Amino acid sequence: MSFSAGKKAIMVGAALVVAWAGLARAQETAMRLQIGDKAPNFTLEDFATGKPVSLDQFLGRKVIMLEFWATWCDICKGEMPRLEQEYRQYKDKGYQLLAITLSRGDKKDRQKIRTLREKYKLTYPMLMDTEFEVATKIYGLSGPIPLKVIIDCQGVIRYAHVGDYADGISEVPFVLDELLTDPACKP
């Protein structure tokens, strides 16, 4: 086997492992949608700007991660610095993080969100799912959070993970490195 053939075999094997791991985790998310499904569009209010943000405004240009979270979720809050680090590392390479906040949007909850954004110097968009429609009706989430859903540039769900990472190492960069090589992505 030549070096290039061996290298290709390793890359294909690694991609299959990532895809299989994502599929296994998608089953654990208690989300109606599965790996390989087309991601449904939605529009939510951006917490920082008050303007509407739609999933479809990024499709065809970005790999998108939806992060379903809430202010009462300690795991969600604990991973915010890592999410911000990954966002800064990949945002200019064709990646968009959309944090979907499961919040009623009342004054008290908005203050908690504002405090978290300031504490962790968060720059990624936080979208307000005040009626939980995107989470429960559109994506069919009926399980625990945080839930990460990564969508490729063509709008297909390629990865899902619920909770934190047992070994403390995020799989997100590995998934992004693979998906951002798709020529369909036009940052």
PDB file of C-alpha atoms in Angstrom:
ATOM      1  CA  MET A   1       0.000   0.000   0.000  1.00  0.00           C
ATOM      2  CA  SER A   2       1.453   3.370  -0.978  1.00  0.00           C
ATOM      3  CA  PHE A   3       1.795   6.217   1.505  1.00  0.00           C
ATOM      4  CA  SER A   4      -0.987   8.233  -0.140  1.00  0.00           C
ATOM      5  CA  ALA A   5      -3.311   5.211  -0.246  1.00  0.00           C
ATOM      6  CA  GLY A   6      -2.559   4.522   3.417  1.00  0.00           C
ATOM      7  CA  LYS A   7      -3.174   8.146   4.305  1.00  0.00           C
ATOM      8  CA  LYS A   8      -6.491   8.093   2.432  1.00  0.00           C
ATOM      9  CA  ALA A   9      -7.529   4.920   4.262  1.00  0.00           C
ATOM     10  CA  ILE A  10      -6.754   6.540   7.605  1.00  0.00           C
ATOM     11  CA  MET A  11      -8.727   9.679   6.677  1.00  0.00           C
ATOM     12  CA  VAL A  12     -11.726   7.639   5.518  1.00  0.00           C
ATOM     13  CA  GLY A  13     -11.534   5.536   8.684  1.00  0.00           C
ATOM     14  CA  ALA A  14     -11.388   8.648  10.859  1.00  0.00           C
ATOM     15  CA  ALA A  15     -14.378  10.163   9.041  1.00  0.00           C
ATOM     16  CA  LEU A  16     -16.370   6.952   9.548  1.00  0.00           C
ATOM     17  CA  VAL A  17     -15.532   6.912  13.263  1.00  0.00           C
ATOM     18  CA  VAL A  18     -16.689  10.529  13.614  1.00  0.00           C
ATOM     19  CA  ALA A  19     -19.887   9.784  11.682  1.00  0.00           C
ATOM     20  CA  TRP A  20     -20.583   6.631  13.706  1.00  0.00           C
ATOM     21  CA  ALA A  21     -19.903   8.412  17.003  1.00  0.00           C
ATOM     22  CA  GLY A  22     -22.232  11.201  15.954  1.00  0.00           C
ATOM     23  CA  LEU A  23     -24.961   8.741  15.031  1.00  0.00           C
ATOM     24  CA  ALA A  24     -24.668   6.942  18.354  1.00  0.00           C
ATOM     25  CA  ARG A  25     -24.893  10.210  20.231  1.00  0.00           C
ATOM     26  CA  ALA A  26     -27.830  11.462  18.165  1.00  0.00           C
ATOM     27  CA  GLN A  27     -29.791   8.445  19.371  1.00  0.00           C
ATOM     28  CA  GLU A  28     -29.093   9.508  22.967  1.00  0.00           C
ATOM     29  CA  THR A  29     -30.263  13.109  22.490  1.00  0.00           C
ATOM     30  CA  ALA A  30     -33.977  12.304  22.542  1.00  0.00           C
ATOM     31  CA  MET A  31     -34.210  14.590  19.526  1.00  0.00           C
ATOM     32  CA  ARG A  32     -36.716  13.718  16.809  1.00  0.00           C
ATOM     33  CA  LEU A  33     -34.212  14.609  14.074  1.00  0.00           C
ATOM     34  CA  GLN A  34     -31.326  12.294  13.276  1.00  0.00           C
ATOM     35  CA  ILE A  35     -27.934  12.410  11.581  1.00  0.00           C
ATOM     36  CA  GLY A  36     -28.545  12.741   7.838  1.00  0.00           C
ATOM     37  CA  ASP A  37     -31.831  14.668   8.190  1.00  0.00           C
ATOM     38  CA  LYS A  38     -32.215  18.088   6.622  1.00  0.00           C
ATOM     39  CA  ALA A  39     -32.084  20.751   9.343  1.00  0.00           C
ATOM     40  CA  PRO A  40     -35.381  22.644   9.537  1.00  0.00           C
ATOM     41  CA  ASN A  41     -35.229  26.408   9.208  1.00  0.00           C
ATOM     42  CA  PHE A  42     -36.249  28.705  12.049  1.00  0.00           C
ATOM     43  CA  THR A  43     -36.100  32.379  12.982  1.00  0.00           C
ATOM     44  CA  LEU A  44     -35.398  33.642  16.504  1.00  0.00           C
ATOM     45  CA  GLU A  45     -34.505  36.942  18.153  1.00  0.00           C
ATOM     46  CA  ASP A  46     -30.803  37.634  18.664  1.00  0.00           C
ATOM     47  CA  PHE A  47     -30.366  38.483  22.358  1.00  0.00           C
ATOM     48  CA  ALA A  48     -27.737  41.180  21.765  1.00  0.00           C
ATOM     49  CA  THR A  49     -29.325  42.985  18.821  1.00  0.00           C
ATOM     50  CA  GLY A  50     -33.031  42.177  19.110  1.00  0.00           C
ATOM     51  CA  LYS A  51     -33.018  41.402  15.375  1.00  0.00           C
ATOM     52  CA  PRO A  52     -34.336  38.200  13.811  1.00  0.00           C
ATOM     53  CA  VAL A  53     -31.796  35.535  12.839  1.00  0.00           C
ATOM     54  CA  SER A  54     -32.707  32.621  10.564  1.00  0.00           C
ATOM     55  CA  LEU A  55     -30.828  29.394  10.060  1.00  0.00           C
ATOM     56  CA  ASP A  56     -31.181  29.697   6.291  1.00  0.00           C
ATOM     57  CA  GLN A  57     -29.138  32.912   6.192  1.00  0.00           C
ATOM     58  CA  PHE A  58     -26.033  30.767   6.886  1.00  0.00           C
ATOM     59  CA  LEU A  59     -26.812  27.698   4.768  1.00  0.00           C
ATOM     60  CA  GLY A  60     -24.540  27.241   1.779  1.00  0.00           C
ATOM     61  CA  ARG A  61     -21.877  29.416   3.365  1.00  0.00           C
ATOM     62  CA  LYS A  62     -21.228  28.083   6.871  1.00  0.00           C
ATOM     63  CA  VAL A  63     -21.016  24.967   8.969  1.00  0.00           C
ATOM     64  CA  ILE A  64     -23.454  25.747  11.776  1.00  0.00           C
ATOM     65  CA  MET A  65     -23.592  24.473  15.322  1.00  0.00           C
ATOM     66  CA  LEU A  66     -26.792  24.876  17.291  1.00  0.00           C
ATOM     67  CA  GLU A  67     -26.137  24.850  21.033  1.00  0.00           C
ATOM     68  CA  PHE A  68     -29.360  24.346  23.000  1.00  0.00           C
ATOM     69  CA  TRP A  69     -28.802  25.604  26.558  1.00  0.00           C
ATOM     70  CA  ALA A  70     -30.426  27.351  29.558  1.00  0.00           C
ATOM     71  CA  THR A  71     -29.289  29.670  32.348  1.00  0.00           C
ATOM     72  CA  TRP A  72     -30.076  27.055  35.011  1.00  0.00           C
ATOM     73  CA  CYS A  73     -27.853  24.422  33.337  1.00  0.00           C
ATOM     74  CA  ASP A  74     -24.456  24.242  35.087  1.00  0.00           C
ATOM     75  CA  ILE A  75     -22.879  22.112  32.343  1.00  0.00           C
ATOM     76  CA  CYS A  76     -24.043  24.675  29.774  1.00  0.00           C
ATOM     77  CA  LYS A  77     -22.466  27.550  31.687  1.00  0.00           C
ATOM     78  CA  GLY A  78     -19.276  25.592  32.350  1.00  0.00           C
ATOM     79  CA  GLU A  79     -18.612  24.984  28.664  1.00  0.00           C
ATOM     80  CA  MET A  80     -19.122  28.597  27.565  1.00  0.00           C
ATOM     81  CA  PRO A  81     -15.405  29.525  27.648  1.00  0.00           C
ATOM     82  CA  ARG A  82     -14.583  26.534  25.416  1.00  0.00           C
ATOM     83  CA  LEU A  83     -17.438  27.349  23.036  1.00  0.00           C
ATOM     84  CA  GLU A  84     -16.159  30.916  22.757  1.00  0.00           C
ATOM     85  CA  GLN A  85     -12.616  29.678  22.113  1.00  0.00           C
ATOM     86  CA  GLU A  86     -13.818  27.303  19.362  1.00  0.00           C
ATOM     87  CA  TYR A  87     -15.990  30.043  17.877  1.00  0.00           C
ATOM     88  CA  ARG A  88     -13.078  32.471  17.664  1.00  0.00           C
ATOM     89  CA  GLN A  89     -10.812  29.774  16.230  1.00  0.00           C
ATOM     90  CA  TYR A  90     -13.209  28.718  13.459  1.00  0.00           C
ATOM     91  CA  LYS A  91     -15.528  31.657  12.690  1.00  0.00           C
ATOM     92  CA  ASP A  92     -13.319  33.042   9.905  1.00  0.00           C
ATOM     93  CA  LYS A  93     -13.028  29.570   8.359  1.00  0.00           C
ATOM     94  CA  GLY A  94     -16.749  29.170   7.647  1.00  0.00           C
ATOM     95  CA  TYR A  95     -18.208  28.269  11.058  1.00  0.00           C
ATOM     96  CA  GLN A  96     -21.207  29.809  12.796  1.00  0.00           C
ATOM     97  CA  LEU A  97     -22.267  29.013  16.352  1.00  0.00           C
ATOM     98  CA  LEU A  98     -25.884  29.799  17.236  1.00  0.00           C
ATOM     99  CA  ALA A  99     -26.615  29.334  20.942  1.00  0.00           C
ATOM    100  CA  ILE A 100     -30.336  28.747  21.360  1.00  0.00           C
ATOM    101  CA  THR A 101     -31.336  29.852  24.812  1.00  0.00           C
ATOM    102  CA  LEU A 102     -34.280  28.006  26.320  1.00  0.00           C
ATOM    103  CA  SER A 103     -35.602  30.996  28.200  1.00  0.00           C
ATOM    104  CA  ARG A 104     -38.959  32.611  28.824  1.00  0.00           C
ATOM    105  CA  GLY A 105     -37.256  35.913  28.061  1.00  0.00           C
ATOM    106  CA  ASP A 106     -38.375  37.647  31.234  1.00  0.00           C
ATOM    107  CA  LYS A 107     -36.345  40.463  32.777  1.00  0.00           C
ATOM    108  CA  LYS A 108     -34.666  38.238  35.380  1.00  0.00           C
ATOM    109  CA  ASP A 109     -33.584  35.622  32.841  1.00  0.00           C
ATOM    110  CA  ARG A 110     -32.335  38.269  30.401  1.00  0.00           C
ATOM    111  CA  GLN A 111     -30.154  39.673  33.181  1.00  0.00           C
ATOM    112  CA  LYS A 112     -28.680  36.199  33.793  1.00  0.00           C
ATOM    113  CA  ILE A 113     -27.868  35.904  30.091  1.00  0.00           C
ATOM    114  CA  ARG A 114     -26.319  39.385  30.039  1.00  0.00           C
ATOM    115  CA  THR A 115     -24.193  38.510  33.099  1.00  0.00           C
ATOM    116  CA  LEU A 116     -22.938  35.286  31.462  1.00  0.00           C
ATOM    117  CA  ARG A 117     -22.111  37.096  28.200  1.00  0.00           C
ATOM    118  CA  GLU A 118     -20.084  39.678  30.117  1.00  0.00           C
ATOM    119  CA  LYS A 119     -18.407  37.197  32.474  1.00  0.00           C
ATOM    120  CA  TYR A 120     -17.163  34.953  29.659  1.00  0.00           C
ATOM    121  CA  LYS A 121     -16.796  37.727  27.026  1.00  0.00           C
ATOM    122  CA  LEU A 122     -19.069  35.786  24.677  1.00  0.00           C
ATOM    123  CA  THR A 123     -19.245  37.036  21.105  1.00  0.00           C
ATOM    124  CA  TYR A 124     -21.303  34.301  19.463  1.00  0.00           C
ATOM    125  CA  PRO A 125     -25.024  34.930  18.875  1.00  0.00           C
ATOM    126  CA  MET A 126     -27.493  33.838  21.517  1.00  0.00           C
ATOM    127  CA  LEU A 127     -30.973  33.328  20.139  1.00  0.00           C
ATOM    128  CA  MET A 128     -34.046  33.504  22.349  1.00  0.00           C
ATOM    129  CA  ASP A 129     -36.352  30.474  22.073  1.00  0.00           C
ATOM    130  CA  THR A 130     -38.900  31.970  24.484  1.00  0.00           C
ATOM    131  CA  GLU A 131     -41.703  29.595  23.525  1.00  0.00           C
ATOM    132  CA  PHE A 132     -39.337  26.577  23.202  1.00  0.00           C
ATOM    133  CA  GLU A 133     -40.729  26.095  19.690  1.00  0.00           C
ATOM    134  CA  VAL A 134     -37.409  25.553  17.938  1.00  0.00           C
ATOM    135  CA  ALA A 135     -36.201  23.132  20.616  1.00  0.00           C
ATOM    136  CA  THR A 136     -39.347  21.083  21.157  1.00  0.00           C
ATOM    137  CA  LYS A 137     -41.571  21.514  18.106  1.00  0.00           C
ATOM    138  CA  ILE A 138     -39.128  22.023  15.230  1.00  0.00           C
ATOM    139  CA  TYR A 139     -36.143  19.936  16.399  1.00  0.00           C
ATOM    140  CA  GLY A 140     -38.167  17.630  18.647  1.00  0.00           C
ATOM    141  CA  LEU A 141     -35.881  17.911  21.669  1.00  0.00           C
ATOM    142  CA  SER A 142     -37.333  16.006  24.616  1.00  0.00           C
ATOM    143  CA  GLY A 143     -34.154  15.172  26.480  1.00  0.00           C
ATOM    144  CA  PRO A 144     -31.355  16.808  28.430  1.00  0.00           C
ATOM    145  CA  ILE A 145     -29.198  19.794  27.522  1.00  0.00           C
ATOM    146  CA  PRO A 146     -26.753  21.078  26.505  1.00  0.00           C
ATOM    147  CA  LEU A 147     -27.364  19.676  23.069  1.00  0.00           C
ATOM    148  CA  LYS A 148     -24.991  20.389  20.191  1.00  0.00           C
ATOM    149  CA  VAL A 149     -26.226  19.868  16.633  1.00  0.00           C
ATOM    150  CA  ILE A 150     -23.767  20.473  13.785  1.00  0.00           C
ATOM    151  CA  ILE A 151     -25.187  21.164  10.336  1.00  0.00           C
ATOM    152  CA  ASP A 152     -23.052  21.051   7.200  1.00  0.00           C
ATOM    153  CA  CYS A 153     -23.018  23.748   4.526  1.00  0.00           C
ATOM    154  CA  GLN A 154     -25.741  21.972   2.605  1.00  0.00           C
ATOM    155  CA  GLY A 155     -28.126  21.983   5.574  1.00  0.00           C
ATOM    156  CA  VAL A 156     -27.736  18.353   6.653  1.00  0.00           C
ATOM    157  CA  ILE A 157     -27.360  17.362  10.302  1.00  0.00           C
ATOM    158  CA  ARG A 158     -23.978  15.684  10.603  1.00  0.00           C
ATOM    159  CA  TYR A 159     -23.321  15.473  14.363  1.00  0.00           C
ATOM    160  CA  ALA A 160     -25.204  15.648  17.651  1.00  0.00           C
ATOM    161  CA  HIS A 161     -24.003  15.413  21.229  1.00  0.00           C
ATOM    162  CA  VAL A 162     -25.827  15.836  24.523  1.00  0.00           C
ATOM    163  CA  GLY A 163     -24.221  16.808  27.830  1.00  0.00           C
ATOM    164  CA  ASP A 164     -20.571  17.383  28.529  1.00  0.00           C
ATOM    165  CA  TYR A 165     -17.641  15.338  27.271  1.00  0.00           C
ATOM    166  CA  ALA A 166     -16.661  12.569  29.676  1.00  0.00           C
ATOM    167  CA  ASP A 167     -12.958  12.959  28.946  1.00  0.00           C
ATOM    168  CA  GLY A 168     -13.188  16.765  28.906  1.00  0.00           C
ATOM    169  CA  ILE A 169     -12.094  16.931  25.266  1.00  0.00           C
ATOM    170  CA  SER A 170     -14.580  18.437  22.834  1.00  0.00           C
ATOM    171  CA  GLU A 171     -15.183  16.542  19.603  1.00  0.00           C
ATOM    172  CA  VAL A 172     -16.396  19.713  17.891  1.00  0.00           C
ATOM    173  CA  PRO A 173     -13.002  20.744  16.404  1.00  0.00           C
ATOM    174  CA  PHE A 174     -12.585  17.295  14.818  1.00  0.00           C
ATOM    175  CA  VAL A 175     -16.029  17.518  13.230  1.00  0.00           C
ATOM    176  CA  LEU A 176     -15.422  21.093  12.055  1.00  0.00           C
ATOM    177  CA  ASP A 177     -12.028  20.248  10.563  1.00  0.00           C
ATOM    178  CA  GLU A 178     -13.722  17.573   8.467  1.00  0.00           C
ATOM    179  CA  LEU A 179     -16.834  19.524   7.407  1.00  0.00           C
ATOM    180  CA  LEU A 180     -15.056  22.781   6.609  1.00  0.00           C
ATOM    181  CA  THR A 181     -13.123  21.064   3.802  1.00  0.00           C
ATOM    182  CA  ASP A 182     -16.361  20.796   1.785  1.00  0.00           C
ATOM    183  CA  PRO A 183     -16.112  23.064  -1.282  1.00  0.00           C
ATOM    184  CA  ALA A 184     -19.828  23.862  -0.820  1.00  0.00           C
ATOM    185  CA  CYS A 185     -18.827  26.061   2.140  1.00  0.00           C
ATOM    186  CA  LYS A 186     -18.225  29.620   0.983  1.00  0.00           C
ATOM    187  CA  PRO A 187     -17.310  31.702   4.036  1.00  0.00           C
TER     188      PRO A 187
END
